[in-house]
Amino acid sequence: MSLHMEELRRQQFGTDVVLECAEGDIHAHKNVLVASCPYFEKMFVTDMLEQNTGSVQFNNVSKNVIETIVKYLYTGETPILTEDYAFSRELIATSHMMELQHLLRNCWKQITNNLTPEKFAGIWAIGVDFGLDEEGPLEHFARKNLKKISGRANLKNLSAIQMTKLIDLVDHKRFCDACVQCILKWKSRENEQDAVKLIRQLDLQLLSGKTLSDFIKKNPNEKEESVLDVLLEESVARLPESDMYKALSEVIDINRHEQCKEIGCNAEDAIDEILAVFDDQITYE
């Protein structure tokens, strides 16, 4: 019966409601929509505009998503999702709006199968926004694989809320280095202050000397490398690892000038200070 009704819908036989999308219209039977979806039930059993006009406008939802949902309402068949996370996100958001919990959960189960570090950020964003993964497979994956996740460039697409939830989720003692790497991949000029807040939540004494050294070597200002960058890198490289934290603390304190927003810029005074403090530990050529 359901397949027969779907075929009648496709032929627009006896349809009495039009779902208007930006890319075109979808015709359907009002009774089927009411019987299978709380959203449409509330809409058509009350004296709303849609009840009187026989049309429903979806200005902010793609026709592909509405077509997928209508087909589900007629047949009960869950769509097979691909790695198009923009579509998956829109489908889950619309299912959430229409209170289609079975469809929403089924879609979520599909996209959290076969998780990889590369896929993680896009799926994590969906899970956080719709509260879909409390102690679920995605959170377990994050706890076990944060080191691999931390190197992915697509972390920059996360919102401040999404990144904060990721950092809060994991064991800071075990993954301090990976947390910092995630934040560095994510941060931009627009979210610099949010990144600072996240960094300050961590016990930076747990951060390895190697991570700090790599941070200097990667020229964190993301500008063209300068002579001062090279000298700062060499100065830090000559320090015993046990003194790495103190040296970088000196750099941070000196560069906390109002005109210098990031480590490494205007670093000449910082280099002089490092050389003075560790004069007996540095070999000069």
CSV table of C-alpha atoms in Angstrom, one decimal:
chain,number,residue,atom,x,y,z
A,1,MET,CA,0.0,0.0,0.0
A,2,SER,CA,2.8,2.5,0.9
A,3,LEU,CA,4.6,1.9,-2.3
A,4,HIS,CA,1.4,2.3,-4.2
A,5,MET,CA,0.7,5.6,-2.5
A,6,GLU,CA,4.2,6.8,-3.3
A,7,GLU,CA,3.7,6.0,-7.0
A,8,LEU,CA,0.4,8.0,-6.9
A,9,ARG,CA,2.2,10.9,-5.3
A,10,ARG,CA,4.9,10.8,-8.1
A,11,GLN,CA,2.1,10.9,-10.7
A,12,GLN,CA,0.4,13.7,-8.7
A,13,PHE,CA,-2.8,11.6,-8.7
A,14,GLY,CA,-5.2,13.0,-6.0
A,15,THR,CA,-2.5,15.2,-4.4
A,16,ASP,CA,-3.9,18.1,-2.4
A,17,VAL,CA,-1.0,19.9,-0.9
A,18,VAL,CA,2.1,21.6,-2.5
A,19,LEU,CA,5.4,21.8,-0.7
A,20,GLU,CA,7.2,24.8,-2.2
A,21,CYS,CA,11.0,24.8,-2.2
A,22,ALA,CA,13.4,27.2,-3.9
A,23,GLU,CA,14.3,24.6,-6.5
A,24,GLY,CA,10.8,23.6,-7.3
A,25,ASP,CA,7.5,22.2,-5.9
A,26,ILE,CA,6.7,18.8,-4.4
A,27,HIS,CA,3.1,17.5,-4.5
A,28,ALA,CA,1.7,15.2,-1.8
A,29,HIS,CA,-1.4,14.0,-0.1
A,30,LYS,CA,-2.3,15.9,3.0
A,31,ASN,CA,-3.7,12.9,4.9
A,32,VAL,CA,-0.5,10.9,4.4
A,33,LEU,CA,1.6,13.8,5.7
A,34,VAL,CA,-0.7,14.3,8.7
A,35,ALA,CA,-0.8,10.6,9.6
A,36,SER,CA,3.0,10.1,9.5
A,37,CYS,CA,4.5,13.4,10.7
A,38,PRO,CA,3.8,15.4,13.9
A,39,TYR,CA,5.0,18.6,12.2
A,40,PHE,CA,2.4,18.3,9.4
A,41,GLU,CA,-0.2,17.1,11.9
A,42,LYS,CA,0.1,20.3,14.0
A,43,MET,CA,0.1,22.4,10.8
A,44,PHE,CA,-3.0,20.9,9.1
A,45,VAL,CA,-5.3,20.2,12.1
A,46,THR,CA,-5.2,23.8,13.3
A,47,ASP,CA,-6.4,26.9,11.5
A,48,MET,CA,-3.0,27.8,10.2
A,49,LEU,CA,-2.2,29.5,6.9
A,50,GLU,CA,-1.1,26.3,5.3
A,51,GLN,CA,-4.5,24.6,6.1
A,52,ASN,CA,-6.3,27.3,4.2
A,53,THR,CA,-4.0,27.7,1.2
A,54,GLY,CA,-3.0,24.1,0.6
A,55,SER,CA,0.6,25.0,0.3
A,56,VAL,CA,3.7,24.9,2.6
A,57,GLN,CA,6.7,27.0,2.0
A,58,PHE,CA,10.2,25.7,2.7
A,59,ASN,CA,12.3,28.7,1.8
A,60,ASN,CA,15.4,27.6,3.7
A,61,VAL,CA,15.3,23.8,3.0
A,62,SER,CA,16.5,22.3,-0.2
A,63,LYS,CA,14.1,20.4,-2.5
A,64,ASN,CA,16.3,17.3,-2.3
A,65,VAL,CA,15.9,17.2,1.5
A,66,ILE,CA,12.2,17.7,1.5
A,67,GLU,CA,11.8,15.0,-1.3
A,68,THR,CA,13.8,12.6,0.8
A,69,ILE,CA,11.7,13.2,3.9
A,70,VAL,CA,8.4,12.9,2.0
A,71,LYS,CA,9.5,9.7,0.4
A,72,TYR,CA,10.3,8.4,3.9
A,73,LEU,CA,6.9,9.5,5.2
A,74,TYR,CA,5.2,7.5,2.4
A,75,THR,CA,7.4,4.4,2.4
A,76,GLY,CA,9.1,4.2,5.8
A,77,GLU,CA,12.4,3.6,3.9
A,78,THR,CA,15.4,5.3,5.4
A,79,PRO,CA,17.6,7.0,2.8
A,80,ILE,CA,21.2,5.7,2.3
A,81,LEU,CA,23.5,8.6,3.0
A,82,THR,CA,26.8,9.4,1.4
A,83,GLU,CA,29.7,11.5,2.7
A,84,ASP,CA,27.9,14.6,1.7
A,85,TYR,CA,27.9,16.1,5.2
A,86,ALA,CA,26.1,19.3,4.1
A,87,PHE,CA,23.2,17.2,2.9
A,88,SER,CA,23.3,15.0,6.0
A,89,ARG,CA,23.4,18.0,8.2
A,90,GLU,CA,20.4,19.6,6.5
A,91,LEU,CA,18.4,16.3,6.5
A,92,ILE,CA,19.1,15.8,10.3
A,93,ALA,CA,18.2,19.5,11.0
A,94,THR,CA,14.9,19.1,9.1
A,95,SER,CA,14.1,15.8,10.7
A,96,HIS,CA,14.7,17.4,14.1
A,97,MET,CA,12.4,20.3,13.2
A,98,MET,CA,9.7,17.8,12.1
A,99,GLU,CA,10.1,15.6,15.2
A,100,LEU,CA,11.0,12.6,13.1
A,101,GLN,CA,13.1,10.9,15.7
A,102,HIS,CA,13.4,7.5,14.0
A,103,LEU,CA,14.7,9.1,10.8
A,104,LEU,CA,17.0,11.4,12.7
A,105,ARG,CA,18.6,8.5,14.7
A,106,ASN,CA,18.9,6.3,11.7
A,107,CYS,CA,20.7,9.0,9.7
A,108,TRP,CA,23.0,9.6,12.7
A,109,LYS,CA,23.8,5.9,13.0
A,110,GLN,CA,24.7,5.8,9.3
A,111,ILE,CA,27.1,8.8,9.4
A,112,THR,CA,28.9,7.6,12.5
A,113,ASN,CA,29.7,4.2,11.0
A,114,ASN,CA,33.3,3.8,9.8
A,115,LEU,CA,34.6,6.9,11.5
A,116,THR,CA,38.0,8.3,10.5
A,117,PRO,CA,40.0,11.3,11.8
A,118,GLU,CA,39.4,13.1,8.5
A,119,LYS,CA,35.6,12.7,8.7
A,120,PHE,CA,35.5,13.5,12.4
A,121,ALA,CA,35.2,17.4,12.4
A,122,GLY,CA,32.2,17.5,10.1
A,123,ILE,CA,30.3,14.8,12.0
A,124,TRP,CA,31.3,16.2,15.4
A,125,ALA,CA,29.7,19.6,14.4
A,126,ILE,CA,26.4,17.9,13.6
A,127,GLY,CA,26.4,15.8,16.8
A,128,VAL,CA,27.1,18.9,19.0
A,129,ASP,CA,24.5,21.1,17.3
A,130,PHE,CA,21.7,18.5,17.7
A,131,GLY,CA,22.8,16.8,20.9
A,132,LEU,CA,23.0,13.4,19.2
A,133,ASP,CA,26.0,11.7,20.7
A,134,GLU,CA,26.0,11.6,24.5
A,135,GLU,CA,28.4,8.8,25.4
A,136,GLY,CA,28.0,7.5,21.8
A,137,PRO,CA,30.4,6.2,19.2
A,138,LEU,CA,31.6,9.6,18.2
A,139,GLU,CA,32.6,10.6,21.7
A,140,HIS,CA,34.4,7.3,22.2
A,141,PHE,CA,36.2,7.8,18.9
A,142,ALA,CA,37.3,11.3,20.0
A,143,ARG,CA,38.7,10.0,23.3
A,144,LYS,CA,40.8,7.3,21.6
A,145,ASN,CA,41.9,9.2,18.5
A,146,LEU,CA,42.5,12.8,19.5
A,147,LYS,CA,46.1,12.7,18.5
A,148,LYS,CA,45.2,11.8,15.0
A,149,ILE,CA,42.3,14.2,14.9
A,150,SER,CA,44.5,17.1,16.0
A,151,GLY,CA,46.4,17.2,12.7
A,152,ARG,CA,43.3,17.7,10.5
A,153,ALA,CA,42.9,21.1,8.8
A,154,ASN,CA,39.1,20.8,8.8
A,155,LEU,CA,39.1,21.5,12.5
A,156,LYS,CA,39.1,25.2,11.5
A,157,ASN,CA,35.4,24.8,10.4
A,158,LEU,CA,34.2,24.1,14.0
A,159,SER,CA,32.4,26.8,16.0
A,160,ALA,CA,33.7,27.9,19.4
A,161,ILE,CA,31.0,25.8,21.1
A,162,GLN,CA,31.9,22.7,19.1
A,163,MET,CA,35.7,23.1,19.8
A,164,THR,CA,35.0,23.7,23.5
A,165,LYS,CA,33.0,20.6,23.8
A,166,LEU,CA,35.7,18.6,22.1
A,167,ILE,CA,38.4,19.9,24.5
A,168,ASP,CA,36.2,19.4,27.5
A,169,LEU,CA,35.5,15.8,26.5
A,170,VAL,CA,39.0,14.4,26.6
A,171,ASP,CA,41.5,13.7,29.4
A,172,HIS,CA,43.6,16.8,29.5
A,173,LYS,CA,46.5,15.0,31.4
A,174,ARG,CA,46.7,12.3,28.7
A,175,PHE,CA,46.0,14.5,25.7
A,176,CYS,CA,47.4,18.0,26.7
A,177,ASP,CA,49.7,18.1,23.6
A,178,ALA,CA,46.8,17.0,21.3
A,179,CYS,CA,44.5,19.5,22.8
A,180,VAL,CA,46.9,22.3,22.1
A,181,GLN,CA,47.4,21.0,18.5
A,182,CYS,CA,43.6,21.0,18.0
A,183,ILE,CA,43.3,24.6,19.2
A,184,LEU,CA,46.2,25.7,17.0
A,185,LYS,CA,44.7,24.1,13.9
A,186,TRP,CA,41.3,25.8,14.8
A,187,LYS,CA,42.3,29.3,15.8
A,188,SER,CA,42.1,32.3,13.5
A,189,ARG,CA,42.1,36.0,14.0
A,190,GLU,CA,38.3,35.9,14.5
A,191,ASN,CA,38.4,33.3,17.3
A,192,GLU,CA,41.7,34.2,18.9
A,193,GLN,CA,40.2,35.1,22.3
A,194,ASP,CA,38.2,31.9,22.4
A,195,ALA,CA,41.4,30.0,21.6
A,196,VAL,CA,43.2,31.8,24.5
A,197,LYS,CA,40.4,30.8,26.9
A,198,LEU,CA,40.7,27.2,25.9
A,199,ILE,CA,44.5,27.1,26.2
A,200,ARG,CA,44.3,28.6,29.7
A,201,GLN,CA,42.0,25.8,30.8
A,202,LEU,CA,44.8,23.3,30.2
A,203,ASP,CA,47.7,22.6,32.6
A,204,LEU,CA,50.5,23.7,30.3
A,205,GLN,CA,53.1,22.2,32.6
A,206,LEU,CA,52.0,18.9,31.1
A,207,LEU,CA,52.9,20.2,27.6
A,208,SER,CA,56.0,18.5,26.1
A,209,GLY,CA,59.1,20.4,25.2
A,210,LYS,CA,58.8,19.0,21.7
A,211,THR,CA,55.4,20.5,21.2
A,212,LEU,CA,56.6,23.9,22.3
A,213,SER,CA,59.7,23.6,20.1
A,214,ASP,CA,57.6,22.6,17.1
A,215,PHE,CA,55.3,25.5,17.8
A,216,ILE,CA,58.2,28.0,17.5
A,217,LYS,CA,59.6,26.2,14.4
A,218,LYS,CA,56.2,26.4,12.6
A,219,ASN,CA,56.2,30.2,12.7
A,220,PRO,CA,52.8,30.6,14.4
A,221,ASN,CA,52.3,34.1,13.1
A,222,GLU,CA,51.6,32.6,9.7
A,223,LYS,CA,53.5,35.4,8.1
A,224,GLU,CA,56.5,35.4,5.9
A,225,GLU,CA,59.5,34.1,7.9
A,226,SER,CA,61.8,36.8,9.3
A,227,VAL,CA,65.3,36.9,10.5
A,228,LEU,CA,64.0,37.2,14.0
A,229,ASP,CA,62.0,34.1,13.6
A,230,VAL,CA,65.1,32.2,12.6
A,231,LEU,CA,67.1,33.6,15.6
A,232,LEU,CA,64.3,32.8,18.0
A,233,GLU,CA,64.1,29.2,16.7
A,234,GLU,CA,67.8,28.8,17.1
A,235,SER,CA,67.9,30.3,20.6
A,236,VAL,CA,65.2,27.9,21.8
A,237,ALA,CA,66.8,25.0,20.1
A,238,ARG,CA,70.0,25.5,22.1
A,239,LEU,CA,68.3,25.3,25.5
A,240,PRO,CA,68.2,22.1,27.5
A,241,GLU,CA,64.6,20.7,27.4
A,242,SER,CA,64.2,21.1,31.1
A,243,ASP,CA,64.5,24.9,30.6
A,244,MET,CA,62.1,25.1,27.7
A,245,TYR,CA,59.1,26.2,29.7
A,246,LYS,CA,61.0,29.0,31.4
A,247,ALA,CA,62.4,30.2,28.2
A,248,LEU,CA,59.1,30.4,26.5
A,249,SER,CA,57.5,32.0,29.5
A,250,GLU,CA,60.1,34.8,29.1
A,251,VAL,CA,59.2,35.1,25.5
A,252,ILE,CA,55.4,35.3,26.3
A,253,ASP,CA,55.9,37.9,29.1
A,254,ILE,CA,58.1,40.1,26.9
A,255,ASN,CA,55.8,39.9,23.9
A,256,ARG,CA,52.7,40.7,25.9
A,257,HIS,CA,53.1,44.3,24.8
A,258,GLU,CA,50.0,46.0,23.6
A,259,GLN,CA,51.4,46.3,20.1
A,260,CYS,CA,52.2,42.6,19.8
A,261,LYS,CA,49.3,40.2,19.8
A,262,GLU,CA,51.0,36.9,19.0
A,263,ILE,CA,54.2,35.1,20.0
A,264,GLY,CA,57.1,35.8,17.7
A,265,CYS,CA,56.3,39.3,16.5
A,266,ASN,CA,58.8,42.0,17.6
A,267,ALA,CA,60.8,39.2,19.1
A,268,GLU,CA,64.2,40.9,19.2
A,269,ASP,CA,64.0,41.9,22.9
A,270,ALA,CA,62.7,38.3,23.7
A,271,ILE,CA,65.8,36.8,22.1
A,272,ASP,CA,68.1,39.1,24.1
A,273,GLU,CA,66.4,38.1,27.3
A,274,ILE,CA,66.7,34.4,26.6
A,275,LEU,CA,70.4,34.8,25.8
A,276,ALA,CA,70.9,36.7,29.0
A,277,VAL,CA,69.0,34.4,31.3
A,278,PHE,CA,70.6,31.2,29.8
A,279,ASP,CA,74.0,32.7,29.0
A,280,ASP,CA,75.9,29.9,30.8
A,281,GLN,CA,73.8,27.2,29.0
A,282,ILE,CA,74.0,28.4,25.4
A,283,THR,CA,77.0,27.9,23.1
A,284,TYR,CA,77.9,30.8,20.9
A,285,GLU,CA,79.6,30.6,17.6
